[in-house]
mmCIF file with all atom_site columns, C-alpha atoms and ligand atoms in Angstrom:
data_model
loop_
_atom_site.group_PDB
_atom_site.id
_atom_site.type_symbol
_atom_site.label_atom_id
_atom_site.label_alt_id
_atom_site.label_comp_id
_atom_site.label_asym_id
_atom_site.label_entity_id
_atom_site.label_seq_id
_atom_site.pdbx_PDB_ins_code
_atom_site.Cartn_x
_atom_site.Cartn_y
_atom_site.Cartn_z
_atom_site.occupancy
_atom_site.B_iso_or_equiv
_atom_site.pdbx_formal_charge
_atom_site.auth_seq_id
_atom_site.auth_comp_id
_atom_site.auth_asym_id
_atom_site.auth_atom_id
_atom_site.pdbx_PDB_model_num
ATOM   1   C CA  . UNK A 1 1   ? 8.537   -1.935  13.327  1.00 77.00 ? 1   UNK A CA  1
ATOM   2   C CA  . UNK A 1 2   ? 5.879   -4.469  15.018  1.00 80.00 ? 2   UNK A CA  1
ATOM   3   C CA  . UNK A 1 3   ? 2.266   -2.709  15.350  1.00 77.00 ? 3   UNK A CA  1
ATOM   4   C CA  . UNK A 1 4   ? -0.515  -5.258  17.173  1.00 76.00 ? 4   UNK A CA  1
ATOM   5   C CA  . UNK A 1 5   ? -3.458  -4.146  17.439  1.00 79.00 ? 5   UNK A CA  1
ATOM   6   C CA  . UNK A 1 6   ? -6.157  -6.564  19.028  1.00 80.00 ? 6   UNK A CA  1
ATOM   7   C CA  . UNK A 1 7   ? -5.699  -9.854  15.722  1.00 94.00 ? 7   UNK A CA  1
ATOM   8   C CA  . UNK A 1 8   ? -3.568  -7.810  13.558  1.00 97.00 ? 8   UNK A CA  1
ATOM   9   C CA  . UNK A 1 9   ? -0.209  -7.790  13.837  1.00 97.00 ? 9   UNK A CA  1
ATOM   10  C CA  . UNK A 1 10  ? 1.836   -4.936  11.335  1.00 98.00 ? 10  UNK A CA  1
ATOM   11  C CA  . UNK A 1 11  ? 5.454   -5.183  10.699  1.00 98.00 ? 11  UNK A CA  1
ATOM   12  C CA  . UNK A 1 12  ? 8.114   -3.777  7.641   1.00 98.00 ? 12  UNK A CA  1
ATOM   13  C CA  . UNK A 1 13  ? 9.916   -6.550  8.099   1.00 98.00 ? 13  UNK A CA  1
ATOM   14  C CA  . UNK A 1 14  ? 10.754  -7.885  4.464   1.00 98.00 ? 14  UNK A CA  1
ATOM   15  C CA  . UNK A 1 15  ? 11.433  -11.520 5.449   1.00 98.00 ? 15  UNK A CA  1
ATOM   16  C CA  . UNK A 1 16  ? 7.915   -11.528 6.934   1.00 98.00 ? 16  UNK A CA  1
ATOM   17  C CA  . UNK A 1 17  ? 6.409   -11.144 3.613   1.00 98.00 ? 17  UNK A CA  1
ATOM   18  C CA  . UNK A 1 18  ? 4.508   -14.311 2.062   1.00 98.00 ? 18  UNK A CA  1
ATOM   19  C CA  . UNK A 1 19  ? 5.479   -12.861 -1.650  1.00 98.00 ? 19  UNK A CA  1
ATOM   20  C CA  . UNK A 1 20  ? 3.638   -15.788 -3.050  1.00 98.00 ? 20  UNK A CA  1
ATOM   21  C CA  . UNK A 1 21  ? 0.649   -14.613 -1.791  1.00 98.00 ? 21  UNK A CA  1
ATOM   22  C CA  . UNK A 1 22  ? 1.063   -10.547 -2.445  1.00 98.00 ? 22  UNK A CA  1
ATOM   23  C CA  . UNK A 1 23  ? 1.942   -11.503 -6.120  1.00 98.00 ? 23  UNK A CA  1
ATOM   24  C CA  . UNK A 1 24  ? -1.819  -13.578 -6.070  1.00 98.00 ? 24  UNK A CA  1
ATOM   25  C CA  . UNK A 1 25  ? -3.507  -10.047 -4.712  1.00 98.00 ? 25  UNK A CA  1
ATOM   26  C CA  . UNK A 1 26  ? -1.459  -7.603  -6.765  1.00 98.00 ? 26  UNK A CA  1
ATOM   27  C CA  . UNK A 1 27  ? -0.927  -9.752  -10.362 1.00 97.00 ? 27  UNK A CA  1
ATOM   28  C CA  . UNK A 1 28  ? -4.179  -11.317 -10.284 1.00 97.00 ? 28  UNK A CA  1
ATOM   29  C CA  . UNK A 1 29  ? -6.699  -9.441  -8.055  1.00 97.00 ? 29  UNK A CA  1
ATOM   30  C CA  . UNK A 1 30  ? -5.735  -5.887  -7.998  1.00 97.00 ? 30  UNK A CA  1
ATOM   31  C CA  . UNK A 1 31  ? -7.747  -3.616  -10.426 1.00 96.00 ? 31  UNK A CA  1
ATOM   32  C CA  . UNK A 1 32  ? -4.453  -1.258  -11.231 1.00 95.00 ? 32  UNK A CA  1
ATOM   33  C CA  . UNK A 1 33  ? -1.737  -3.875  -11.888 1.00 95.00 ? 33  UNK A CA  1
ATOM   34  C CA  . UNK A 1 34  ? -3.410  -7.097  -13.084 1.00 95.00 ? 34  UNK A CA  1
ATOM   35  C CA  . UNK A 1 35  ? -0.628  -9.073  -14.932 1.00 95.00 ? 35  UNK A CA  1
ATOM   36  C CA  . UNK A 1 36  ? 1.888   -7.584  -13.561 1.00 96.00 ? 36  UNK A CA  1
ATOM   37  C CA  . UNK A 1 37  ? 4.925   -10.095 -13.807 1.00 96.00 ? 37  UNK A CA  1
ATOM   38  C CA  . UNK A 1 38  ? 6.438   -11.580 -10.985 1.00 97.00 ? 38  UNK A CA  1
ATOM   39  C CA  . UNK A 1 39  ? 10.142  -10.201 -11.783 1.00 97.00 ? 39  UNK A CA  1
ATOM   40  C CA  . UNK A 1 40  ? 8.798   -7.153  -11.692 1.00 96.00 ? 40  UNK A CA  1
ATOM   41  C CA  . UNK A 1 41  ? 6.808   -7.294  -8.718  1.00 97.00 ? 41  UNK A CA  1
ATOM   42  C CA  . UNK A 1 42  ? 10.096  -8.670  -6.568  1.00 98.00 ? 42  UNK A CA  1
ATOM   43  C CA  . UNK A 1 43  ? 11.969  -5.429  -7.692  1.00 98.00 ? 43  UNK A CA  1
ATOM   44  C CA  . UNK A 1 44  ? 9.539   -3.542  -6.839  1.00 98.00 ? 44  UNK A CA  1
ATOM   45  C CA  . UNK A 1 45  ? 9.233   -4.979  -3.452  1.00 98.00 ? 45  UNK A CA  1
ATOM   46  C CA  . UNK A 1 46  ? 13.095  -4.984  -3.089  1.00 98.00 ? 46  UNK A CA  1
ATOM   47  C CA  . UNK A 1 47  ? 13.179  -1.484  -3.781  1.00 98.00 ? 47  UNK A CA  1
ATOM   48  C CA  . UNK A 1 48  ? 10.450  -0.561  -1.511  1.00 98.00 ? 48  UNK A CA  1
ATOM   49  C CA  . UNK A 1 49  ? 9.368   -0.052  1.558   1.00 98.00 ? 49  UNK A CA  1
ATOM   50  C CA  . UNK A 1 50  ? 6.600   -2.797  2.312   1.00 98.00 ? 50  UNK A CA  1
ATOM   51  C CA  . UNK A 1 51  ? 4.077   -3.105  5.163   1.00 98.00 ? 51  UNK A CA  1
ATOM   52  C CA  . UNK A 1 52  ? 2.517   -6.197  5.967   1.00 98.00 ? 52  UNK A CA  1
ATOM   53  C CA  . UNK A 1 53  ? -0.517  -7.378  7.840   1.00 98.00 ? 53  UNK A CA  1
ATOM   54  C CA  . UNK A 1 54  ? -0.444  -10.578 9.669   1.00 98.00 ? 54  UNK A CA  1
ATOM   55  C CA  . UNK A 1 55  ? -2.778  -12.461 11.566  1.00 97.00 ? 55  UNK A CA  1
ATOM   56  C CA  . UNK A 1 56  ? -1.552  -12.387 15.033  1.00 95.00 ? 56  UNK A CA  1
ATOM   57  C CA  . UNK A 1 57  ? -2.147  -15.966 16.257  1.00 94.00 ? 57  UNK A CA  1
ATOM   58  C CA  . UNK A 1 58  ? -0.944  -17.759 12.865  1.00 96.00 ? 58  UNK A CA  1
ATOM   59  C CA  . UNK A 1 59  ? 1.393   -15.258 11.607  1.00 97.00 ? 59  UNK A CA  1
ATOM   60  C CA  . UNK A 1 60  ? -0.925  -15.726 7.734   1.00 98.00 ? 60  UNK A CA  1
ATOM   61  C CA  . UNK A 1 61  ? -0.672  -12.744 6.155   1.00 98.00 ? 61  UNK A CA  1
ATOM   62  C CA  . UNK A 1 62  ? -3.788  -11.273 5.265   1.00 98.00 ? 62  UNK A CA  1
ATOM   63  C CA  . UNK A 1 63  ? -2.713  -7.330  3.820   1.00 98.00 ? 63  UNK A CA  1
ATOM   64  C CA  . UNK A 1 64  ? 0.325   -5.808  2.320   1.00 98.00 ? 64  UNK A CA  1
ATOM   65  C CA  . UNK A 1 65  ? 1.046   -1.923  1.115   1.00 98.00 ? 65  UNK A CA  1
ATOM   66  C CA  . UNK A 1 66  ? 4.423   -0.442  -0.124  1.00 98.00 ? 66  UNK A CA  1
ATOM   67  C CA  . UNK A 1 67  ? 5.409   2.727   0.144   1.00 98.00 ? 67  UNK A CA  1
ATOM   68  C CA  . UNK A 1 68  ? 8.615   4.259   -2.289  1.00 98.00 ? 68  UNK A CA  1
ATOM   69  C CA  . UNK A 1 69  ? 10.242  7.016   -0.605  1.00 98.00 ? 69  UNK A CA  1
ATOM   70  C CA  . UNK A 1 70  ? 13.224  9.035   -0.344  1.00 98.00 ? 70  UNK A CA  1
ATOM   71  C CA  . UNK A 1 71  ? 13.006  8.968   3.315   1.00 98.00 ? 71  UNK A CA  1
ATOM   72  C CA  . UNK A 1 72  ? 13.415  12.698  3.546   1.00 98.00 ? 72  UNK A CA  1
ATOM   73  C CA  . UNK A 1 73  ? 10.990  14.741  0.978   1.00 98.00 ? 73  UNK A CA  1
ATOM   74  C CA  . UNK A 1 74  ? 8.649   12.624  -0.911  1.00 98.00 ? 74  UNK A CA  1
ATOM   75  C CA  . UNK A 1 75  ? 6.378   9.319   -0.672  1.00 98.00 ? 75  UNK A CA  1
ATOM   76  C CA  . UNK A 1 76  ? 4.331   7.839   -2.860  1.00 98.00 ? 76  UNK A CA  1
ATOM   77  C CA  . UNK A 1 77  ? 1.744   4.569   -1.583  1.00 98.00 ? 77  UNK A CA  1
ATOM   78  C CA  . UNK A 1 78  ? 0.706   2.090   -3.586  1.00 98.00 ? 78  UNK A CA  1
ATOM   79  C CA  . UNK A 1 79  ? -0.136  -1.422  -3.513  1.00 98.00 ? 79  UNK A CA  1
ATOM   80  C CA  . UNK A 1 80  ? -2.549  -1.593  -0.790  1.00 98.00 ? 80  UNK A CA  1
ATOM   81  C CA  . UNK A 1 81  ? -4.345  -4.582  -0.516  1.00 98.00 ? 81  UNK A CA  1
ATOM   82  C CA  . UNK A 1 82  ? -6.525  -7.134  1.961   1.00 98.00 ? 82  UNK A CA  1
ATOM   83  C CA  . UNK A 1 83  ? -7.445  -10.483 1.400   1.00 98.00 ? 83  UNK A CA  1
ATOM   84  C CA  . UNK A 1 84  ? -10.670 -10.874 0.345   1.00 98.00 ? 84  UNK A CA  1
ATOM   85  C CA  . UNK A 1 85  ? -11.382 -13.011 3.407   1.00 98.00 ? 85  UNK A CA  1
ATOM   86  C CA  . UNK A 1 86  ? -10.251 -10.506 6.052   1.00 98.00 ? 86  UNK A CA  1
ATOM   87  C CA  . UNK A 1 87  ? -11.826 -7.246  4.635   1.00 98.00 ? 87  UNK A CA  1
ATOM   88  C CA  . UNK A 1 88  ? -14.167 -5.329  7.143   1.00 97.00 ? 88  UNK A CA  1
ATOM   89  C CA  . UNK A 1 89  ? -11.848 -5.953  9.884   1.00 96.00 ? 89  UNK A CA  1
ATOM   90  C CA  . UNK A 1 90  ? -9.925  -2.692  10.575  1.00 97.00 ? 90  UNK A CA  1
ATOM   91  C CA  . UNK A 1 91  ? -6.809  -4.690  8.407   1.00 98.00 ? 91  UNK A CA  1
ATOM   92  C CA  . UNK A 1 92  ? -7.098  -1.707  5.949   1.00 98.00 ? 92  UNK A CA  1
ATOM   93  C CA  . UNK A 1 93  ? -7.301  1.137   8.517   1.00 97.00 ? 93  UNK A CA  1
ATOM   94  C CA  . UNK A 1 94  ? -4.475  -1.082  10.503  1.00 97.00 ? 94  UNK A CA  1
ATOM   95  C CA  . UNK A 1 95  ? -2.013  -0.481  7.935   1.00 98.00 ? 95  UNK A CA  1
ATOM   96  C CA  . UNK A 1 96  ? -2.660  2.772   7.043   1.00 98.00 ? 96  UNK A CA  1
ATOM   97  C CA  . UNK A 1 97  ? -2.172  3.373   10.729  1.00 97.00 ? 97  UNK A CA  1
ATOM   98  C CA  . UNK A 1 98  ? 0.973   1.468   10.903  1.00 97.00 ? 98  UNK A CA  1
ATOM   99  C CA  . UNK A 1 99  ? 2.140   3.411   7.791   1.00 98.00 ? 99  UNK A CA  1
ATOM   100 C CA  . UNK A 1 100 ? 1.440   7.187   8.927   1.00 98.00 ? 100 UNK A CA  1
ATOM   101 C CA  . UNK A 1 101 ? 2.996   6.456   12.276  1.00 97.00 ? 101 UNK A CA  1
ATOM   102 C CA  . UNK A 1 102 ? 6.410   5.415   10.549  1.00 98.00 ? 102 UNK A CA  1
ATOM   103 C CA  . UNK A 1 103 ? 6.782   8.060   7.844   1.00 98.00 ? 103 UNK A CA  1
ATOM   104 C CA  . UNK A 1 104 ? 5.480   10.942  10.269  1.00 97.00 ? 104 UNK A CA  1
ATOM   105 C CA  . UNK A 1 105 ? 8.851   11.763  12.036  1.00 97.00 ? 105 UNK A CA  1
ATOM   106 C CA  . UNK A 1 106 ? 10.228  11.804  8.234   1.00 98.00 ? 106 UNK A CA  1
ATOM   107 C CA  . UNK A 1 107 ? 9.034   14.817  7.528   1.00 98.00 ? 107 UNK A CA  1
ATOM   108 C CA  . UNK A 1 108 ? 8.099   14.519  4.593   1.00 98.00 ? 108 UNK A CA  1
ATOM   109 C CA  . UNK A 1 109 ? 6.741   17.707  2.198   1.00 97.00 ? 109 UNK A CA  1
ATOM   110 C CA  . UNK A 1 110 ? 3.976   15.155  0.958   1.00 96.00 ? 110 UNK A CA  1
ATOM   111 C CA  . UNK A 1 111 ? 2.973   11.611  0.026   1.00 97.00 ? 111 UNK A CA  1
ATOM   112 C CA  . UNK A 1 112 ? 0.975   10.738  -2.756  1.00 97.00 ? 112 UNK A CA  1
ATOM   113 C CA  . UNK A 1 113 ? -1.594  8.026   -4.073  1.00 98.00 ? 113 UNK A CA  1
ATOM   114 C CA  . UNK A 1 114 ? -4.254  6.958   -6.075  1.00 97.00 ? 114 UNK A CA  1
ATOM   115 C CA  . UNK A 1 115 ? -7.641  5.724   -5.881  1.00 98.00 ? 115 UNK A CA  1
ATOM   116 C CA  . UNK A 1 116 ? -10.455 4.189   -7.972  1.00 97.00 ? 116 UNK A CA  1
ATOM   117 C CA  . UNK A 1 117 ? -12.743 4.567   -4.988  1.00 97.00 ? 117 UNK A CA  1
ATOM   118 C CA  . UNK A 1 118 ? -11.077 3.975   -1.352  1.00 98.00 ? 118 UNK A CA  1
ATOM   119 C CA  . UNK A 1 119 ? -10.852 8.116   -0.396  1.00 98.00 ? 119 UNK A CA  1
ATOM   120 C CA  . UNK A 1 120 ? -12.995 7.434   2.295   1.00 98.00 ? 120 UNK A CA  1
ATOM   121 C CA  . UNK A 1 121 ? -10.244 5.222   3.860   1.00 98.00 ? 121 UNK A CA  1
ATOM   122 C CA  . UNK A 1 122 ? -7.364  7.396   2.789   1.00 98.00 ? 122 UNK A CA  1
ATOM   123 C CA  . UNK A 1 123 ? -8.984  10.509  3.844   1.00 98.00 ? 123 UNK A CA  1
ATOM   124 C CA  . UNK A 1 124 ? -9.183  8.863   7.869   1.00 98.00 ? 124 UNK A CA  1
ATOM   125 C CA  . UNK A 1 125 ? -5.386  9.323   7.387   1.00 98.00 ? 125 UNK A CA  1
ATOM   126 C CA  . UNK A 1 126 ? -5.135  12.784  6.679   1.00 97.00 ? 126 UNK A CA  1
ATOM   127 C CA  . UNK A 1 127 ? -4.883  12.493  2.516   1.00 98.00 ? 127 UNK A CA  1
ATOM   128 C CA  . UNK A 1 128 ? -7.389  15.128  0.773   1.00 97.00 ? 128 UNK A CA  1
ATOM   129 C CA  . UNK A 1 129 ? -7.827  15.723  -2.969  1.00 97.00 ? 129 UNK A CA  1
ATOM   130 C CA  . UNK A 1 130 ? -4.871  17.714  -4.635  1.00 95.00 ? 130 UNK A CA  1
ATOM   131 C CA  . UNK A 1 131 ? -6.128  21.439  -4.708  1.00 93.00 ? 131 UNK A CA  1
ATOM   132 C CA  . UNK A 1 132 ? -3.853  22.441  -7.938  1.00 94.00 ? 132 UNK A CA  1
ATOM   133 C CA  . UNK A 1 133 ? -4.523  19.101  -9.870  1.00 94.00 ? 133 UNK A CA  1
ATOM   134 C CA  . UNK A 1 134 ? -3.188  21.953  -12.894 1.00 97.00 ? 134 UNK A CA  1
ATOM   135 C CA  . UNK A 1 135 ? 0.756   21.642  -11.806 1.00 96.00 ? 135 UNK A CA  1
ATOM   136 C CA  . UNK A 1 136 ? 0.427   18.181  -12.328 1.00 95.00 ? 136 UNK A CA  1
ATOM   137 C CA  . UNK A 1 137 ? 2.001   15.902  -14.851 1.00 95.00 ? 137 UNK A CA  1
ATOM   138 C CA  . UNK A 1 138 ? 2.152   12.518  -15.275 1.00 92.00 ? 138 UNK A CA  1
ATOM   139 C CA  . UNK A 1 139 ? 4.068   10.144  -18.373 1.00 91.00 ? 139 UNK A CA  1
ATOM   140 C CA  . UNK A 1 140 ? 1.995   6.988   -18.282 1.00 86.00 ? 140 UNK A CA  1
ATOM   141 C CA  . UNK A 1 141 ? 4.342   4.035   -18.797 1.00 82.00 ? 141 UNK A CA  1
ATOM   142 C CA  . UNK A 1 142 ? 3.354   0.526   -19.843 1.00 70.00 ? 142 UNK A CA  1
ATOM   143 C CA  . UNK A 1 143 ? 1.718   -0.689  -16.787 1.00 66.00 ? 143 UNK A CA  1
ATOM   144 C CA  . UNK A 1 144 ? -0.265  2.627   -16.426 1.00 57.00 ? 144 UNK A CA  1
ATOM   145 C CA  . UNK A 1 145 ? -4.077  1.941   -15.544 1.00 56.00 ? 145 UNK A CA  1
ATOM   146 C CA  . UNK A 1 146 ? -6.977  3.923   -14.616 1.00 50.00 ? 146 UNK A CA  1
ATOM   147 C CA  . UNK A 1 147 ? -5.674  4.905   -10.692 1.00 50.00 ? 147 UNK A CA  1
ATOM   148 C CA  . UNK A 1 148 ? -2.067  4.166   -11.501 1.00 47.00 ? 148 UNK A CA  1
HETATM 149 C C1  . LIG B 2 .   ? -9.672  -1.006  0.251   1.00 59.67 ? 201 LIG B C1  1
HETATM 150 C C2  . LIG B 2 .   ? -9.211  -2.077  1.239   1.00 59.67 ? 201 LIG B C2  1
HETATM 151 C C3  . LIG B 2 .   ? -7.691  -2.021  1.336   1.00 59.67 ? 201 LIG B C3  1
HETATM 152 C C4  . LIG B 2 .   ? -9.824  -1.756  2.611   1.00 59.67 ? 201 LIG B C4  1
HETATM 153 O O1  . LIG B 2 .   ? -9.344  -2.695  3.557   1.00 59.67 ? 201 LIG B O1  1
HETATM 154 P P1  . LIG B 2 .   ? -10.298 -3.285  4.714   1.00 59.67 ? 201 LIG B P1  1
HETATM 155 O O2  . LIG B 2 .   ? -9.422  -3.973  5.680   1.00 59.67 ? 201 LIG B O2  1
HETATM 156 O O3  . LIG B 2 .   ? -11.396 -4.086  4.112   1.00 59.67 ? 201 LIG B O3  1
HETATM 157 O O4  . LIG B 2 .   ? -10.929 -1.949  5.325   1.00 59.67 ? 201 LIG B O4  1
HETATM 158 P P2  . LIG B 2 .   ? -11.144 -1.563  6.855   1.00 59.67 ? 201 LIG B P2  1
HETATM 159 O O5  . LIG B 2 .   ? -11.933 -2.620  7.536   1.00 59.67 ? 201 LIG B O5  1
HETATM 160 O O6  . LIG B 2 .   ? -9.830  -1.190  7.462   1.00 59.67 ? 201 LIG B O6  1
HETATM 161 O O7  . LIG B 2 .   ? -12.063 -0.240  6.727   1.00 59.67 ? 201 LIG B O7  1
HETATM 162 C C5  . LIG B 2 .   ? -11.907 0.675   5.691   1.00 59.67 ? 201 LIG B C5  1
HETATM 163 C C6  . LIG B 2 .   ? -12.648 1.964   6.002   1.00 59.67 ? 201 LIG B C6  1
HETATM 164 O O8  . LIG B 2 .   ? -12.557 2.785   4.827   1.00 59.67 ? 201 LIG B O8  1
HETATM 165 C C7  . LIG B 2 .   ? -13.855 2.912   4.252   1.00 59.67 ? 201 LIG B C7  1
HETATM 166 N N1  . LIG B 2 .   ? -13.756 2.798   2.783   1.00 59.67 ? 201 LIG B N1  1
HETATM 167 C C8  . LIG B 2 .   ? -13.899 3.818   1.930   1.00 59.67 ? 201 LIG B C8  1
HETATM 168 N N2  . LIG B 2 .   ? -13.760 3.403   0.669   1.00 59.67 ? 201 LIG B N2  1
HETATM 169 C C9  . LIG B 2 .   ? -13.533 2.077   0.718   1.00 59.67 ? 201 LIG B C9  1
HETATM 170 C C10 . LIG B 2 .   ? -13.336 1.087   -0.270  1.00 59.67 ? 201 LIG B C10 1
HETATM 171 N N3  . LIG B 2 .   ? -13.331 1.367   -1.571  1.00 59.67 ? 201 LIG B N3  1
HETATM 172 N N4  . LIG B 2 .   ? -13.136 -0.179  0.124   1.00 59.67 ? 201 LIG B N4  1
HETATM 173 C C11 . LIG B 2 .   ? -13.127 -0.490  1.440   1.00 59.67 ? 201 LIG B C11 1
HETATM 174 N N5  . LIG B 2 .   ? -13.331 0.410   2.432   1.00 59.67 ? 201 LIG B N5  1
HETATM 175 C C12 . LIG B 2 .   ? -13.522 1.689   2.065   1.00 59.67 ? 201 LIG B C12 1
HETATM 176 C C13 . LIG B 2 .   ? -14.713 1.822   4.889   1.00 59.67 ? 201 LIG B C13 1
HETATM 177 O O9  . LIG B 2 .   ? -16.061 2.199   4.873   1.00 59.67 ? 201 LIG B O9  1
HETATM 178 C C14 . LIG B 2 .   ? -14.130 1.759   6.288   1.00 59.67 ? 201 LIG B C14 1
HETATM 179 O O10 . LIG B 2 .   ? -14.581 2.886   6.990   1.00 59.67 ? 201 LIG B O10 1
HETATM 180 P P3  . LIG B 2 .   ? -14.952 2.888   8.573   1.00 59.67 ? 201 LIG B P3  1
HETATM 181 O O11 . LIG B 2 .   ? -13.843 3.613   9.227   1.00 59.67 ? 201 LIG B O11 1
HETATM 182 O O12 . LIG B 2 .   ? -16.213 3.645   8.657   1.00 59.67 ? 201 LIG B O12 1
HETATM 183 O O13 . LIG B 2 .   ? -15.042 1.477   9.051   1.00 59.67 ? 201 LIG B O13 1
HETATM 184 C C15 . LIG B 2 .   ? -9.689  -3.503  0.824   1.00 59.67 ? 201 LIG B C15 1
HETATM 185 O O14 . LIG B 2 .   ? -11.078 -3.489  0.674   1.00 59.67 ? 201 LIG B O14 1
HETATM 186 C C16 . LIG B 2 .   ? -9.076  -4.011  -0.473  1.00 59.67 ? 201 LIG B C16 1
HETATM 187 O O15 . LIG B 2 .   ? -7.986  -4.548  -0.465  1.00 59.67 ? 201 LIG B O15 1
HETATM 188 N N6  . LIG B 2 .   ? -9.793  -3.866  -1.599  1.00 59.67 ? 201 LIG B N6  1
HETATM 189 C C17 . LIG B 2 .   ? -9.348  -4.359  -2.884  1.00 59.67 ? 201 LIG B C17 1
HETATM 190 C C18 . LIG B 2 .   ? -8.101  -3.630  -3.357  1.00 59.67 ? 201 LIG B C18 1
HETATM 191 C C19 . LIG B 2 .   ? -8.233  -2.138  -3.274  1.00 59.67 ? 201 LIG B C19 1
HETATM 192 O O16 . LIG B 2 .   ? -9.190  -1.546  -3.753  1.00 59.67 ? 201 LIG B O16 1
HETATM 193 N N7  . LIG B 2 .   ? -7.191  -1.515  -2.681  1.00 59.67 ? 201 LIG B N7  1
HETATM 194 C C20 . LIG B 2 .   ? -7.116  -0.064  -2.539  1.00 59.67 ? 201 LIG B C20 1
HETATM 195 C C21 . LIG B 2 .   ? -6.497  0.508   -3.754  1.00 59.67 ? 201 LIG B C21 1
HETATM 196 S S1  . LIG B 2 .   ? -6.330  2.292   -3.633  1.00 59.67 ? 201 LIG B S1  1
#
C-alpha cells in the first residue's frame, strides 16, 4: 500500500519505518505511553499493522499509526502520531485516510480507539462516541494511562 497525496507519501510497508524515530515520538513524546521500552515497542510493531507517513521528496518520515487487527472482525488504533514539525499539514488526516481505505474491504464489525482530545480528527473518519459505554470492560495492565 503506497498513498501520495500532494508531500505526503503513506505506505504499510514495515521496512519503511525509521523505528528510531517512532520510538523518540511514542517513548518520549506521546502522552499515553511515555517510557515505554524499546523491546517492547519493536514487538509491538512486529505484531502490528503500522502506517507510516513520509515526506515525499526525502522519504523522512514525519507520522506513524498502528493498527492490531484480526483482519476479519475487530481493530483497535493506536499509536498515532506527527512530528511536531509537520503538524497542521493534513499528515494526521493523511493517515487516517490511508488507514480507513485499507481496513474498509475487511469488514470489520468495529475498530476501536482512544483519545485525550483528537475526536475532532477521528470523528472526520467516521468514529463516534460508544453509545453503550455500560457493556464495556477494560483490565488496565502496567502501561495503562489516562486514554490507553
Ligand atoms: C493529533 C495529531 C495526530 C494530528 O495530526 P496533524 O497532522 O497535526 O493533523 P492534521 O493537519 O491532519 O489535521 C487534524 C484535524 O483534526 C482536528 N483536530 C481535532 N482534535 C485535534 C487534536 N487534538 N490535535 C490535532 N488536530 C485535531 C484539527 O483541527 C484538524 O481539523 P481540520 O480538518 O479542520 O483541519 C498530531 O497533532 C499529534 O501527533 N499530536 C500529538 C500526539 C497525539 O495527540 N496523537 C493522537 C493520540 S489519540
Amino acid at each position: 500500500m503506497d498513498v501520495v497525496a500532494d508531500d505526503i507519501r503513506i505506505s504499510d510497508d514495515p521496512a519503511e519505518l525509521d523505528r528510531d524515530r517512532v520510538f523518540q515520538w511514542i517513548s518520549g513524546e506521546s502522552y499515553w505511553a511515555k517510557g515505554v521500552s524499546r523491546e517492547k515497542q519493536e514487538t509491538a510493531i512486529d505484531n502490528s499493522w503500522c502506517f507510516g507517513a513520509y515526506e515525499a521528496a526525502s522519504g523522512e518520515q514525519i507520522g506513524f499509526a498502528r493498527v492490531v487487527t484480526d483482519r476479519a472482525t475487530f481493530a483497535w488504533l493506536c499509536d498515532v502520531f506527527v512530528d511536531e514539525a509537520a503538524r497542521g499539514r493534513s499528515v494526521g488526516k493523511s493517515l487516517m485516510s490511508a488507514i480507513v481505505a485499507a481496513l474498509e474491504p475487511l469488514g470489520l464489525r468495529r475498530m476501536l480507539l482512544a483519545t485525550a482530545d483528537a475526536h475532532g480528527l477521528y470523528a472526520q473518519y467516521g468514529f463516534e462516541p460508544m453509545t453503550s459505554p455500560e457493556r464495556w470492560m477494560v483490565r488496565p495492565g502496567v502501561l495503562e494511562t489516562p486514554a490507553g
